[in-house]
mmCIF file of C-alpha atoms in Angstrom:
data_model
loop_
_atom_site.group_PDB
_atom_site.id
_atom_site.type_symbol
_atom_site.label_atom_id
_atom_site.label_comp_id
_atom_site.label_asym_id
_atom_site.label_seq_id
_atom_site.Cartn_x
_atom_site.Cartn_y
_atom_site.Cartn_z
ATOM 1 C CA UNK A 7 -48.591 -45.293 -5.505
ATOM 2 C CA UNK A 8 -45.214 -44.449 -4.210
ATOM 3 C CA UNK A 9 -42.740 -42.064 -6.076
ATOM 4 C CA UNK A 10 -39.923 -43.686 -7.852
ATOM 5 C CA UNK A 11 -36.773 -41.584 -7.630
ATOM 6 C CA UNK A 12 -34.804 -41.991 -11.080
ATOM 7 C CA UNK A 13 -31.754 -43.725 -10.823
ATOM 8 C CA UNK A 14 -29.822 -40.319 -12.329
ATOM 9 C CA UNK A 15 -31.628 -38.581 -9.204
ATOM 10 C CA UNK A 16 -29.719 -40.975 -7.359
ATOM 11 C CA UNK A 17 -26.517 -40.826 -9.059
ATOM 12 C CA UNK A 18 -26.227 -36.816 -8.429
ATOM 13 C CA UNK A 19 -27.152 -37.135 -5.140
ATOM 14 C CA UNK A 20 -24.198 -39.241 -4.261
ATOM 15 C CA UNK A 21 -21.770 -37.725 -5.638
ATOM 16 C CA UNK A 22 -22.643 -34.579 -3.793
ATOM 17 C CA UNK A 23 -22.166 -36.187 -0.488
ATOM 18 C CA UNK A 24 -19.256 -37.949 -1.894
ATOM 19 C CA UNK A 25 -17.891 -34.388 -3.463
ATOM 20 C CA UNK A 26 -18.243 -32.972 0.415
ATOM 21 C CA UNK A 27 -17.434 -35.439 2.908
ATOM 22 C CA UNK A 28 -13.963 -35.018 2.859
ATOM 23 C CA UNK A 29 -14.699 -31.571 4.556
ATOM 24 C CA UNK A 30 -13.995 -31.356 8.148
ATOM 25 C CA UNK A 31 -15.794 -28.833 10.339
ATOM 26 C CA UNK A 32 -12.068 -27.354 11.000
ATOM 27 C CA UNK A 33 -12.269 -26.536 7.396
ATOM 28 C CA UNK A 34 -15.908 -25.539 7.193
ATOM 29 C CA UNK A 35 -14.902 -23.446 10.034
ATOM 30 C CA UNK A 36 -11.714 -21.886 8.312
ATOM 31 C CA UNK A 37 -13.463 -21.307 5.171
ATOM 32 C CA UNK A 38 -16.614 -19.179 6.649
ATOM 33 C CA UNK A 39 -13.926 -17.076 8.679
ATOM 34 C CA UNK A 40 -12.374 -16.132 5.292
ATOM 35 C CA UNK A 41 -15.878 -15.664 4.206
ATOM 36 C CA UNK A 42 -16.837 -13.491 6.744
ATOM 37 C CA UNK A 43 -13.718 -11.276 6.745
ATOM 38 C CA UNK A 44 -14.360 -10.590 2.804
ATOM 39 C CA UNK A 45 -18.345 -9.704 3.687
ATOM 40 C CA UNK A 46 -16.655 -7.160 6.420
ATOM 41 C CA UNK A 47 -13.713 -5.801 3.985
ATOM 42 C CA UNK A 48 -16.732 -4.876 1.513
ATOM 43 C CA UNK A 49 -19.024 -3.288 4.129
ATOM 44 C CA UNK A 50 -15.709 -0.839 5.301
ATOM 45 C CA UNK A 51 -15.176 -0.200 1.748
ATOM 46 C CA UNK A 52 -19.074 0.835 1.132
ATOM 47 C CA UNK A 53 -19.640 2.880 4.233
ATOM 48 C CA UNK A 54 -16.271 3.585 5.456
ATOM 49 C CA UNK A 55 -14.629 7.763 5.351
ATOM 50 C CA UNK A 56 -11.483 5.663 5.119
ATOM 51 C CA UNK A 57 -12.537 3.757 2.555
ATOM 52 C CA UNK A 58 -10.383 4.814 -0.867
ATOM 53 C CA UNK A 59 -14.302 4.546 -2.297
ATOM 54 C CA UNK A 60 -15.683 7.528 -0.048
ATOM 55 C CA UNK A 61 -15.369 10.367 -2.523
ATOM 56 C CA UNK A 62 -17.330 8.289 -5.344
ATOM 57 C CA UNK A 63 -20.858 8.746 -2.450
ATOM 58 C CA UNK A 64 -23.143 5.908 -2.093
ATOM 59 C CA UNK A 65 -21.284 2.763 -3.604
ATOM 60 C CA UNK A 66 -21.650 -1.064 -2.710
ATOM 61 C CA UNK A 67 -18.638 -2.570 -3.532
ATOM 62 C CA UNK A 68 -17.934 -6.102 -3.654
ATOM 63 C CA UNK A 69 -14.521 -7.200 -4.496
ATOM 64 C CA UNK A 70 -13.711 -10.205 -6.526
ATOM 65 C CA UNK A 71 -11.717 -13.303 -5.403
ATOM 66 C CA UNK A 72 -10.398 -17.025 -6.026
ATOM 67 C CA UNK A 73 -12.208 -19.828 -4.498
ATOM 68 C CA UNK A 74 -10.726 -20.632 -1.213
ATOM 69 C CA UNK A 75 -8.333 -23.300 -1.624
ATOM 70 C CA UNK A 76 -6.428 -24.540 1.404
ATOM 71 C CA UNK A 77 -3.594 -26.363 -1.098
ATOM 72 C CA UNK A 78 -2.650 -22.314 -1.064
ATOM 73 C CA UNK A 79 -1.937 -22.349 2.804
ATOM 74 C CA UNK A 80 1.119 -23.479 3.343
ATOM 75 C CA UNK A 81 4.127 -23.331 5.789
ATOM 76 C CA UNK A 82 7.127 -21.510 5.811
ATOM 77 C CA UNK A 83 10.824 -21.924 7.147
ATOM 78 C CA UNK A 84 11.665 -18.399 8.570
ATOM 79 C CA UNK A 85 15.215 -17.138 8.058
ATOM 80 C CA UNK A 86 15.734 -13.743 10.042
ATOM 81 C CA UNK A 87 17.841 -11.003 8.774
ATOM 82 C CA UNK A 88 19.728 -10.162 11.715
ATOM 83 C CA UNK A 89 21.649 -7.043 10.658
ATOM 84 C CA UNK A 90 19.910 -4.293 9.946
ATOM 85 C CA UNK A 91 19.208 -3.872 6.109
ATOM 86 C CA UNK A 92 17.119 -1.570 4.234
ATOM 87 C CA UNK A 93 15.595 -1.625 1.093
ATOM 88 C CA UNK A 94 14.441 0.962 -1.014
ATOM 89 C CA UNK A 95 11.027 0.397 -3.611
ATOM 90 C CA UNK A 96 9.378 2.050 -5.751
ATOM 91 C CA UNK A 97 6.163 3.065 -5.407
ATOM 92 C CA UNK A 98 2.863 3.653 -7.640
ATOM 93 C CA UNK A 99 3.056 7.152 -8.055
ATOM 94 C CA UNK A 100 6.527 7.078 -8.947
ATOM 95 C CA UNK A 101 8.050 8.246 -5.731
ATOM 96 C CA UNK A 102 10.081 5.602 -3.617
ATOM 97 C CA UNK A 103 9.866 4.058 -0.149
ATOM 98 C CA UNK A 104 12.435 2.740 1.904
ATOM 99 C CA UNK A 105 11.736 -0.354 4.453
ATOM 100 C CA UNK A 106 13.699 -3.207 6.422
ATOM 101 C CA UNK A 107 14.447 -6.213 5.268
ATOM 102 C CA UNK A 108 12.877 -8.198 8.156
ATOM 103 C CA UNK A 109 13.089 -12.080 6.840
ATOM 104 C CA UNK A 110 13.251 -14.575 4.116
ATOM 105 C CA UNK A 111 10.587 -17.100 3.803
ATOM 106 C CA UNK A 112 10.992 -20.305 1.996
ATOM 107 C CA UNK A 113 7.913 -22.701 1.230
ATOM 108 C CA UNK A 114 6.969 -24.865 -1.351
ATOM 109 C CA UNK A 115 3.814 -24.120 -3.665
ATOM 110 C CA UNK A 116 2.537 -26.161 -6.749
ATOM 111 C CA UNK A 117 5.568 -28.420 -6.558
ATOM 112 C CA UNK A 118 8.069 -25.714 -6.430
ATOM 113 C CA UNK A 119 10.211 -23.753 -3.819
ATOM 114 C CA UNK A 120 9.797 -20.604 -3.448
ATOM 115 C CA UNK A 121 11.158 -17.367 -0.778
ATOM 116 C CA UNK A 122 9.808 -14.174 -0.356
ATOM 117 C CA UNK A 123 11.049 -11.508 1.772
ATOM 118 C CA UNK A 124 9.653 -10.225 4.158
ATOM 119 C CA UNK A 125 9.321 -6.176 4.830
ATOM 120 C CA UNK A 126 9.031 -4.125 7.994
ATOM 121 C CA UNK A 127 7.029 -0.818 7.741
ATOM 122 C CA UNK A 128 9.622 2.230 8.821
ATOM 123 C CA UNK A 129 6.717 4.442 8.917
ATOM 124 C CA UNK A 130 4.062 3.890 11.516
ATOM 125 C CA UNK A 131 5.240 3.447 14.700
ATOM 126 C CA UNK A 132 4.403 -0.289 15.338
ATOM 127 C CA UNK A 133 6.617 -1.508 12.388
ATOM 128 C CA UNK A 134 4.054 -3.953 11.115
ATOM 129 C CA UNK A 135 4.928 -6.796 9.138
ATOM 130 C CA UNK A 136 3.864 -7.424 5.338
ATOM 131 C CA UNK A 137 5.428 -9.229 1.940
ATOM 132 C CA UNK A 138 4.494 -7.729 -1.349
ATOM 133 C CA UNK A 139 4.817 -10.036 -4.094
ATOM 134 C CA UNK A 140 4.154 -10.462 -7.896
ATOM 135 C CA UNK A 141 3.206 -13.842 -9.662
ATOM 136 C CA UNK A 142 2.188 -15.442 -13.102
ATOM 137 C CA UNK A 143 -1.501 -14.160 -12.621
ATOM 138 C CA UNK A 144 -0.286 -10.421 -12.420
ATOM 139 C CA UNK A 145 -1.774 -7.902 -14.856
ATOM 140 C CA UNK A 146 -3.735 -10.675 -16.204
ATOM 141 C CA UNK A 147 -6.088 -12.277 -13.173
ATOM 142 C CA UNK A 148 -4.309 -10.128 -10.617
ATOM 143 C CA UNK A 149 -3.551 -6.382 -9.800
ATOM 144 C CA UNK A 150 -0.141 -5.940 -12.203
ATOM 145 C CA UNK A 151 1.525 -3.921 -9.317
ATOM 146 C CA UNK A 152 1.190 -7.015 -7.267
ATOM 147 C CA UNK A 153 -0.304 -7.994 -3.983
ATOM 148 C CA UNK A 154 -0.169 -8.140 -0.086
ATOM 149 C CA UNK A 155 -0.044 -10.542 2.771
ATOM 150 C CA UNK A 156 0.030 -8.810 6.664
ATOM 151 C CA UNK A 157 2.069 -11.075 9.021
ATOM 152 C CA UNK A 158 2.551 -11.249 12.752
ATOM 153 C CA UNK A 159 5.757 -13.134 14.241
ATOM 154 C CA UNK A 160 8.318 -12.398 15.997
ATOM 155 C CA UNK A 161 11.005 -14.602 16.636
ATOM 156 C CA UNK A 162 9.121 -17.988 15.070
ATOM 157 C CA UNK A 163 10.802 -20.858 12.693
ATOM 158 C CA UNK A 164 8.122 -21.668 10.828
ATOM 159 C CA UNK A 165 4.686 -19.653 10.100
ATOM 160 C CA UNK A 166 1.475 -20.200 7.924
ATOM 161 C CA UNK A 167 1.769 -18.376 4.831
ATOM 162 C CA UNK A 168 -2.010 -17.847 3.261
ATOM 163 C CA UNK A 169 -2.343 -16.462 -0.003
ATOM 164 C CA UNK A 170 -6.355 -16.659 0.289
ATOM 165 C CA UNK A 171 -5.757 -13.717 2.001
ATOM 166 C CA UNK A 172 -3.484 -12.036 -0.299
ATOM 167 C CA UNK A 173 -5.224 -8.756 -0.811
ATOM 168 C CA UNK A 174 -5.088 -5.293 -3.373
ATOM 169 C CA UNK A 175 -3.027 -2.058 -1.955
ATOM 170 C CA UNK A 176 -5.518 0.712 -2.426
ATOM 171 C CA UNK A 177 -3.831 2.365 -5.411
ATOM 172 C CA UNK A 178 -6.019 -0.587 -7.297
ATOM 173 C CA UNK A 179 -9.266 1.278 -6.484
ATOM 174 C CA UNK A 180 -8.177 4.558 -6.429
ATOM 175 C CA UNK A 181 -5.185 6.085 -8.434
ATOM 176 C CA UNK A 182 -4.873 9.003 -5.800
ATOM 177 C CA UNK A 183 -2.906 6.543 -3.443
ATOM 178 C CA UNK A 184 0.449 5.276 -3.781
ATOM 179 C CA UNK A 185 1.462 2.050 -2.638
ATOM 180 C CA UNK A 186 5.046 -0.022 -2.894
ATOM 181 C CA UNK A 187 5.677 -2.648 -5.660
ATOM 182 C CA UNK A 188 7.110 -5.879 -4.867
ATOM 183 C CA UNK A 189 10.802 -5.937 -4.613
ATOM 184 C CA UNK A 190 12.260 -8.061 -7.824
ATOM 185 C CA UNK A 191 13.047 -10.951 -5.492
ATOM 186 C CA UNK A 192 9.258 -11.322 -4.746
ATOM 187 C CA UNK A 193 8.303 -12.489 -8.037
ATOM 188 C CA UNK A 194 7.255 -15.987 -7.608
ATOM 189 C CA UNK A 195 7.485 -18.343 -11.198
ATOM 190 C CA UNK A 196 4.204 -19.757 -10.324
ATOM 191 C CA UNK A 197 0.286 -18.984 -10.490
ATOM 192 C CA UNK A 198 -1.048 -17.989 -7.269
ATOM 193 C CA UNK A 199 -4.540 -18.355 -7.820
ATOM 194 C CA UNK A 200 -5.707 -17.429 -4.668
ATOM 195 C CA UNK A 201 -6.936 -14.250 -2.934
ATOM 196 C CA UNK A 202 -7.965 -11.355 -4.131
ATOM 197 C CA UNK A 203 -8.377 -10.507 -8.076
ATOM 198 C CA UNK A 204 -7.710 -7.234 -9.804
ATOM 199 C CA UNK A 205 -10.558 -4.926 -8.769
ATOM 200 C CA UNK A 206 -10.252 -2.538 -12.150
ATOM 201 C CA UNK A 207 -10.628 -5.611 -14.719
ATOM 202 C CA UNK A 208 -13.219 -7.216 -12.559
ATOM 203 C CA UNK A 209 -15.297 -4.018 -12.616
ATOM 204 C CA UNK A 210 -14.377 -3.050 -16.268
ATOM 205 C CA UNK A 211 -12.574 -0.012 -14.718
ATOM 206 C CA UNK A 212 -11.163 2.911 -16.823
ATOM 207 C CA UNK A 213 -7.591 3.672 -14.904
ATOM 208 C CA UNK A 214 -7.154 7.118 -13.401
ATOM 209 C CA UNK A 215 -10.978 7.953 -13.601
#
């Protein structure tokens, strides 16, 4: 006597393959690479003598994150500061930093327009690239001292801005490192709810210990 599958059976089936056939294997693709970086950041973390986790001995740490969610990868119009400007933040600790004022990006992001500049690192010798930036999850969802996204370009018009990998400066996990807040223009009016999450309320961290 053959099995009848129940007609509810059926029903959840199809919307499963409904639910995931808009996927693409470009985006299967994108989304295991993102995937795959996180798996590496927590192995550095765990084993690493970089890692700001090293003095705490044997620890497997696995941070927290949004879903990936491409509708958070977006592209931006780059306007380059020609002249050269400097900036001066403050930092964690309470001491201050100064950097250049590289760029100004503009994009749009849950209906709205946004710019954040864009910072070049006076400190190491390659000058790398980086926006810090503050948004309506901070100090609730997100580290309150706001969060981090490297770039690479040099001379480009337009570049792919990807908060899923907006990521914690280290003075999140440990209090012994200071890191630079986001310059006042870098708050952005919206929820990013994308990339990393803040690692002390996640854990159920007691600051400075």
């Amino acid at each position: 006597m053959k099995k009848i599958i129940p007609i509810a059976v059926i029903c959840v089936v199809l919307i499963y393959l409904l639910s995931n056939s808009h996927k693409t294997p470009s985006q299967d693709a994108y989304i295991e690479e993102i995937n795959q970086e996180r798996i590496d950041k927590d192995q550095f973390l765990s084993t690493s003598s970089n890692s700001p986790f090293y003095s705490w001995g044997d620890t497997v740490i696995q941070l927290k994150y949004f879903p990936i969610d491409e509708s958070y990868k977006v592209i931006a119009k780059v306007s380059l500061i020609e002249e050269n400007r400097v900036v001066t933040l403050g930092n964690s600790d309470g001491s201050t930093s100064t950097y250049r004022k590289y760029a100004v990006l503009t994009f749009d992001l849950n209906d709205q327009t946004h710019s954040l500049l864009v910072l070049k690192n006076l400190s190491d010798g390659e000058g790398k690239l980086f926006t810090a930036f503050a948004d309506e999850t901070s100090a609730e969802e997100t580290y309150g001292a706001g969060r981090y996204l490297d770039l690479e370009f040099n001379r480009a018009k337009r570049i792919t801005l990807d908060f899923n990998l907006a990521y914690n400066p280290y003075c999140n996990y440990n209090h012994e490192y200071s890191c630079p807040l986001p310059p006042k223009e870098n708050f952005l009016h919206t929820e990013v709810r994308a990339g990393e999450k803040d690692y002390e309320k996640e854990n159920q961290l007691v600051p400075g210990v």
